[in-house]
CSV table of C-alpha atoms in Angstrom, one decimal:
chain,number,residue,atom,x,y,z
A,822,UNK,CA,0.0,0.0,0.0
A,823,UNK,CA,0.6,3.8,-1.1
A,824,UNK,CA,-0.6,6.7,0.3
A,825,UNK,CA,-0.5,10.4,0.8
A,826,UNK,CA,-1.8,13.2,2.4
A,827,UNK,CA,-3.5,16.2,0.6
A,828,UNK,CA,-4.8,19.2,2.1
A,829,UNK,CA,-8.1,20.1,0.2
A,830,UNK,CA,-7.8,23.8,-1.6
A,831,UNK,CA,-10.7,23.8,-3.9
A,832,UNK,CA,-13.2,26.3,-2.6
A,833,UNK,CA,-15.9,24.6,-2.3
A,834,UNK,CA,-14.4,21.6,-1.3
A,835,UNK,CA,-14.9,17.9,-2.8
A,836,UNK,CA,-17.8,18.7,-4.7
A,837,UNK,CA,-20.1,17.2,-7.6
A,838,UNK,CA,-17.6,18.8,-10.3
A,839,UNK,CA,-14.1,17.3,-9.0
A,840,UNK,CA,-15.5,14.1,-7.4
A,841,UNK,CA,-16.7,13.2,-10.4
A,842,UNK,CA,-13.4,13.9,-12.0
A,843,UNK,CA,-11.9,11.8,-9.3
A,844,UNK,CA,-13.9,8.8,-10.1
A,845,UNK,CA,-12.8,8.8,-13.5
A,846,UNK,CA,-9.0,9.1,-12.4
A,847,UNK,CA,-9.4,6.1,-9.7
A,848,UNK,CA,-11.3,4.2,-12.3
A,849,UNK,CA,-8.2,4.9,-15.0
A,850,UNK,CA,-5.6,3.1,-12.9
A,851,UNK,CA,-5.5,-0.8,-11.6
A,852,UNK,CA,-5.2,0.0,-8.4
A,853,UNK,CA,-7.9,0.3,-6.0
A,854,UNK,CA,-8.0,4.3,-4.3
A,855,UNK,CA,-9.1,5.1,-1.2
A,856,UNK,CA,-9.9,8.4,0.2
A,857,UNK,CA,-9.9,8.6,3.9
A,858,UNK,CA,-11.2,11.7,5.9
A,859,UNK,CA,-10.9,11.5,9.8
A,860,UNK,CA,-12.7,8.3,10.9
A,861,UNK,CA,-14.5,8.1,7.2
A,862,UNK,CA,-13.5,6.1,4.4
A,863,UNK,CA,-14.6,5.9,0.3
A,864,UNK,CA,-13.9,4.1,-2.8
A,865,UNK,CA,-13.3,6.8,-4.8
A,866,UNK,CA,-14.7,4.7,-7.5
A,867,UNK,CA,-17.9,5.8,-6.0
A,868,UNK,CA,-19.6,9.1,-6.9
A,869,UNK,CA,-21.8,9.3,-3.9
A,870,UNK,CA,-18.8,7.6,-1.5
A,871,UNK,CA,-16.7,10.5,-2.5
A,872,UNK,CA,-19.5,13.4,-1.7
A,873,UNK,CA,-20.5,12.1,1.7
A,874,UNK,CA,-17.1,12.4,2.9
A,875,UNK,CA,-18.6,16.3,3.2
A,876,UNK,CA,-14.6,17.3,2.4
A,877,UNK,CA,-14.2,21.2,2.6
A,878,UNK,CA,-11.3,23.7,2.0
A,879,UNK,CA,-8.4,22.7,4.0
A,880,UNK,CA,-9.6,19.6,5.2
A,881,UNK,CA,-6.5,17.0,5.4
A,882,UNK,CA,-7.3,13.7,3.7
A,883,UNK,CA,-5.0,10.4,3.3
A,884,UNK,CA,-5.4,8.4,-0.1
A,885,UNK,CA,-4.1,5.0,0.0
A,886,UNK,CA,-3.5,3.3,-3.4
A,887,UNK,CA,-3.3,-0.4,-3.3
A,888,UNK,CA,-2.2,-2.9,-6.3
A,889,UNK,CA,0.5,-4.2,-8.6
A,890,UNK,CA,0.8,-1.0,-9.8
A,891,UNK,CA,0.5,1.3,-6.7
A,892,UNK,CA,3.5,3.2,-7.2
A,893,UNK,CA,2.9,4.5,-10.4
A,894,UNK,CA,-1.0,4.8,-10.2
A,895,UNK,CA,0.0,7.0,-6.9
A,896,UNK,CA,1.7,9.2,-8.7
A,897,UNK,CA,-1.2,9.5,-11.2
A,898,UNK,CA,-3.5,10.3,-8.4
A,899,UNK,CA,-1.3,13.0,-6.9
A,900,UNK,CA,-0.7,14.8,-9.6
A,901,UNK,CA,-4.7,14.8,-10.0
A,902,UNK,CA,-5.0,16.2,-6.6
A,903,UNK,CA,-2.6,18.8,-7.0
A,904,UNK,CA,-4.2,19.9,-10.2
A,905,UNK,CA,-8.3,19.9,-9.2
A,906,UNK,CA,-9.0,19.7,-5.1
């Protein structure tokens, strides 16, 4: 297992816009994504997983990327972060 933290910066937060876009990143790699917020947990294959995390602007979350692949599809998840939340 992978992971990372991210400290949310999207004004809003996770919302519909980016957690959609974040499904369709998780779903692009082999590896399975979680997205972990306090106590909480989501596939974040799962639209409505993602949104009832209720992640706001500078919330901290940990994503832990599991698989063959993990290191690389980490990376590819990172970078997403960086660039949308």
């Amino acid at each position: 297992m992978t992971s990372f933290n991210y400290v949310i910066t999207d004004e809003v937060g996770i919302h519909a816009r980016p957690a959609g876009l974040l499904v369709k990143a998780a779903k692009a790699v082999s590896s399975k994504v979680v997205v972990k917020s306090g106590a909480r947990s989501a596939d974040a294959t799962k639209l409505m997983a993602i949104m009832g995390l209720g992640v706001k602007k500078g919330t901290e979350v940990t994503v832990e990327i599991t698989g063959e692949n993990e290191t690389a599809d980490a990376a590819v998840i990172e970078t997403f972060f960086k660039e949308n939340l």
